[in-house]
Amino acid sequence: QVQLVQSGAEVKKPGASVKVSCKASGYTFTGYYMHWVRQAPGQGLEWMGRINPNSGGTNYAQKFQGRVTMTRDTSISTAYMELSRLRSDDTAVYYCARDLNTVTYDYWGQGTLVTVSS
Amino acid sequence: QSALTQPASVSGSPGQSITISCTGTSSDVGGYNYVSWYQQHPGKAPKLMIYDVSNRPSGVSNRFSGSKSGNTASLTISGLQAEDEADYYCSSYTSSSTPYVFGTGTKVTVL
């Protein structure tokens, strides 16, 4: 069965970076784009970007350009999302999601809470 | 790219039907048949309910249906049940520099 398992919660100081992992299993990792979506406390979903696990090609939301980097390691079927220069308003749950087709997120990770606090 | 517009809340009694709207522009909802809907219970990851405007993944109840007219997509829940109480989000592909966008979210309450 398809599973996306994310790394555990993180607490970071403002200005630091965080790297969240998403390990995929149960399907061919390189066959589907992986997207990253975040949700601030009590707020809605926000699309951050996506990576093509086959080529490594990425697309990022304009809001995060220059601060976000998405990578993958095909040998261990894992996608990564690194966000730098963290601010308090980056406090959120970060999700990875497999894209079956265009904007069709059929499987989601369990979410990773990133708390940014001094 | 601004978020798609959804009503903040919609409510209905058990057994009734409700409809949630998702309004965008010709650059997103109106321009492509790439609209999906997600259900999210508190503390849980979102769940895909509808994709490509009106297609239902296997395992999703046929009480959920999707449609689109112009720049507005809609999710209808018929025969409302207590378990349908959750937040719902639409999502669309867009032609902007940020190619994907979510709606503002709608809280569904079963009275």
Coordinates of C-alpha atoms in Angstrom, one line a residue:
Chain A
Q1 CA 0.0 0.0 0.0
V2 CA 1.1 3.5 -0.7
Q3 CA 2.6 5.3 2.3
L4 CA 4.3 8.7 2.8
V5 CA 6.1 8.9 6.1
Q6 CA 7.4 12.3 7.2
S7 CA 10.1 13.2 9.6
G8 CA 9.3 14.3 13.1
A9 CA 8.4 17.7 14.6
E10 CA 11.0 20.5 14.7
V11 CA 11.6 23.6 16.8
K12 CA 13.8 26.2 15.2
K13 CA 14.9 29.7 16.0
P14 CA 14.2 32.6 13.6
G15 CA 16.7 32.8 10.9
A16 CA 17.5 29.1 10.9
S17 CA 16.7 26.5 8.3
V18 CA 14.6 23.3 8.5
K19 CA 14.7 20.2 6.3
V20 CA 11.7 17.9 6.3
S21 CA 11.8 14.5 4.7
C22 CA 9.1 12.4 3.1
K23 CA 9.8 8.7 2.6
A24 CA 7.6 7.0 0.0
S25 CA 6.8 3.3 -0.2
G26 CA 4.3 1.1 -2.0
Y27 CA 4.8 2.6 -5.5
T28 CA 7.4 3.6 -8.0
F29 CA 8.8 6.8 -6.4
T30 CA 10.0 8.3 -9.7
G31 CA 6.6 7.9 -11.4
Y32 CA 4.8 10.7 -9.7
Y33 CA 5.5 14.3 -8.8
M34 CA 5.7 15.1 -5.1
H35 CA 4.2 18.3 -3.8
W36 CA 4.6 20.2 -0.6
V37 CA 1.8 22.0 1.1
R38 CA 1.7 23.8 4.4
Q39 CA -0.9 24.8 6.9
A40 CA -0.4 27.4 9.6
P41 CA -2.3 27.0 12.9
G42 CA -6.0 27.5 12.3
Q43 CA -5.4 28.5 8.6
G44 CA -5.9 27.0 5.2
L45 CA -3.7 25.0 2.9
E46 CA -0.9 26.7 1.0
W47 CA 0.9 25.2 -2.0
M48 CA 4.7 25.6 -1.7
G49 CA 6.1 23.7 -4.7
R50 CA 6.7 20.4 -6.3
I51 CA 9.5 18.1 -7.5
N52 CA 9.7 15.6 -10.3
P53 CA 11.5 12.7 -8.5
N54 CA 12.6 11.3 -11.9
S55 CA 14.4 14.4 -13.2
G56 CA 14.8 16.4 -10.0
G57 CA 13.1 19.4 -11.7
T58 CA 11.3 21.7 -9.4
N59 CA 8.6 24.4 -9.4
Y60 CA 8.2 26.7 -6.4
A61 CA 5.4 29.1 -5.4
Q62 CA 6.5 32.7 -6.0
K63 CA 6.1 33.4 -2.3
F64 CA 8.9 31.0 -1.4
Q65 CA 11.3 31.5 -4.3
G66 CA 14.8 31.9 -2.9
R67 CA 13.9 30.4 0.5
V68 CA 12.8 26.9 -0.4
T69 CA 14.7 24.0 -1.9
M70 CA 13.1 20.7 -2.8
T71 CA 15.3 17.7 -3.5
R72 CA 15.1 13.9 -3.6
D73 CA 17.1 10.8 -3.1
T74 CA 15.8 8.1 -5.4
S75 CA 18.0 5.4 -3.8
I76 CA 15.9 5.6 -0.7
S77 CA 12.6 6.9 -2.3
T78 CA 12.7 10.1 -0.2
A79 CA 11.8 13.7 -1.0
Y80 CA 13.0 16.6 1.0
M81 CA 11.8 20.2 1.6
E82 CA 14.2 22.7 3.1
L83 CA 13.1 26.1 4.1
S84 CA 15.6 28.8 5.1
R85 CA 15.6 32.1 6.9
L86 CA 12.7 30.9 9.0
R87 CA 10.3 33.5 10.5
S88 CA 7.6 33.1 13.2
D89 CA 4.9 33.0 10.5
D90 CA 6.6 29.9 9.0
T91 CA 5.2 28.0 12.0
A92 CA 2.9 25.4 10.4
V93 CA 2.3 21.8 9.6
Y94 CA 4.1 20.8 6.4
Y95 CA 2.7 18.0 4.3
C96 CA 4.1 16.1 1.3
A97 CA 1.5 14.8 -1.1
R98 CA 1.8 12.5 -4.2
D99 CA 0.3 14.0 -7.3
L100 CA -1.6 11.3 -9.3
N101 CA -2.4 13.8 -12.0
T102 CA -2.6 17.6 -12.2
V103 CA -3.6 18.8 -8.7
T104 CA -4.8 15.4 -7.7
Y105 CA -3.2 14.6 -4.4
D106 CA -4.2 11.1 -3.7
Y107 CA -1.8 10.3 -0.9
W108 CA -0.6 12.6 1.9
G109 CA 2.1 12.3 4.5
Q110 CA 1.1 12.6 8.1
G111 CA 2.4 16.1 8.4
T112 CA 5.4 17.6 10.2
L113 CA 4.9 20.5 12.7
V114 CA 7.6 23.1 12.4
T115 CA 7.6 25.6 15.2
V116 CA 9.7 28.8 14.8
S117 CA 10.2 30.5 18.1
S118 CA 13.0 32.4 19.8
Chain B
Q1 CA -1.8 34.3 -7.1
S2 CA -4.7 34.8 -4.7
A3 CA -6.5 31.9 -3.0
L4 CA -9.7 30.7 -4.6
T5 CA -12.8 32.0 -2.8
Q6 CA -14.9 29.7 -0.7
P7 CA -17.7 30.5 1.8
A8 CA -16.3 30.3 5.4
S9 CA -19.0 28.0 6.6
V10 CA -21.9 25.9 5.4
S11 CA -24.3 24.0 7.5
G12 CA -27.1 21.5 7.1
S13 CA -29.2 18.9 8.9
P14 CA -28.6 15.2 8.5
G15 CA -30.0 13.9 5.3
Q16 CA -30.0 17.3 3.6
S17 CA -27.8 18.4 0.6
I18 CA -25.4 21.2 0.8
T19 CA -23.2 22.8 -1.9
I20 CA -19.8 24.5 -1.4
S21 CA -18.7 27.0 -4.1
C22 CA -15.1 27.7 -5.2
T23 CA -14.8 30.9 -7.2
G24 CA -11.7 31.7 -9.2
T25 CA -10.9 33.3 -12.6
S26 CA -10.5 32.3 -16.2
S27 CA -6.8 31.8 -15.4
D28 CA -7.5 29.0 -13.0
V29 CA -10.9 27.4 -12.3
G30 CA -12.5 28.7 -15.5
G31 CA -9.6 27.9 -17.7
Y32 CA -8.9 24.2 -16.9
N33 CA -10.7 21.1 -15.8
Y34 CA -8.1 20.6 -13.1
V35 CA -10.2 21.2 -10.0
S36 CA -10.0 19.0 -7.0
W37 CA -11.7 18.9 -3.6
Y38 CA -10.2 17.8 -0.2
Q39 CA -11.8 16.9 3.1
Q40 CA -9.9 17.6 6.3
H41 CA -10.9 16.5 9.8
P42 CA -9.2 18.2 12.7
G43 CA -5.6 17.1 13.2
K44 CA -5.6 15.0 10.1
A45 CA -4.1 15.2 6.7
P46 CA -6.5 16.2 3.8
K47 CA -8.3 13.5 1.9
L48 CA -9.0 13.6 -1.9
M49 CA -12.7 13.6 -2.5
I50 CA -13.1 14.8 -6.1
Y51 CA -10.5 15.4 -8.9
D52 CA -10.7 16.7 -12.5
V53 CA -13.9 18.7 -11.5
S54 CA -16.2 15.8 -11.2
N55 CA -14.3 12.5 -10.8
R56 CA -14.6 10.5 -7.6
P57 CA -11.7 8.3 -6.4
S58 CA -12.5 4.8 -5.5
G59 CA -13.6 4.5 -2.0
V60 CA -15.2 7.9 -1.8
S61 CA -19.0 7.9 -1.2
N62 CA -21.2 8.7 -4.2
R63 CA -22.9 11.3 -1.9
F64 CA -20.0 13.6 -3.0
S65 CA -20.2 15.1 -6.4
G66 CA -18.4 17.9 -8.2
S67 CA -19.3 20.3 -11.0
K68 CA -18.1 23.5 -12.7
S69 CA -19.8 26.5 -14.4
G70 CA -17.6 29.3 -15.7
N71 CA -15.2 30.4 -13.0
T72 CA -16.9 28.6 -10.2
A73 CA -16.6 25.0 -9.2
S74 CA -18.9 23.3 -6.7
L75 CA -18.9 20.4 -4.3
T76 CA -22.2 18.9 -3.4
I77 CA -22.7 16.6 -0.4
S78 CA -26.1 14.8 -0.5
G79 CA -27.6 12.9 2.4
L80 CA -25.5 14.8 4.8
Q81 CA -24.1 12.7 7.7
A82 CA -22.4 13.5 10.9
E83 CA -19.1 12.2 9.6
D84 CA -19.1 14.8 6.9
E85 CA -18.5 17.5 9.4
A86 CA -15.0 18.8 8.4
D87 CA -13.2 21.5 6.5
Y88 CA -13.2 21.3 2.7
Y89 CA -10.8 22.8 0.3
C90 CA -10.8 23.2 -3.4
S91 CA -7.7 23.4 -5.5
S92 CA -7.0 24.3 -9.1
Y93 CA -4.2 24.5 -11.6
T94 CA -3.5 28.1 -12.7
S95 CA -1.6 29.8 -15.5
S96 CA 0.1 32.1 -13.2
S97 CA 3.8 31.9 -12.0
T98 CA 2.5 29.9 -9.0
P99 CA 0.8 27.0 -10.9
Y100 CA -1.3 25.6 -8.1
V101 CA -3.7 27.3 -5.7
F102 CA -6.0 26.2 -2.9
G103 CA -9.3 27.7 -1.9
T104 CA -9.8 29.6 1.4
G105 CA -11.6 26.6 3.0
T106 CA -15.1 25.9 4.1
K107 CA -16.1 24.5 7.5
V108 CA -19.1 22.2 7.1
T109 CA -21.3 21.8 10.2
V110 CA -23.9 19.1 10.5
L111 CA -26.7 20.5 12.7

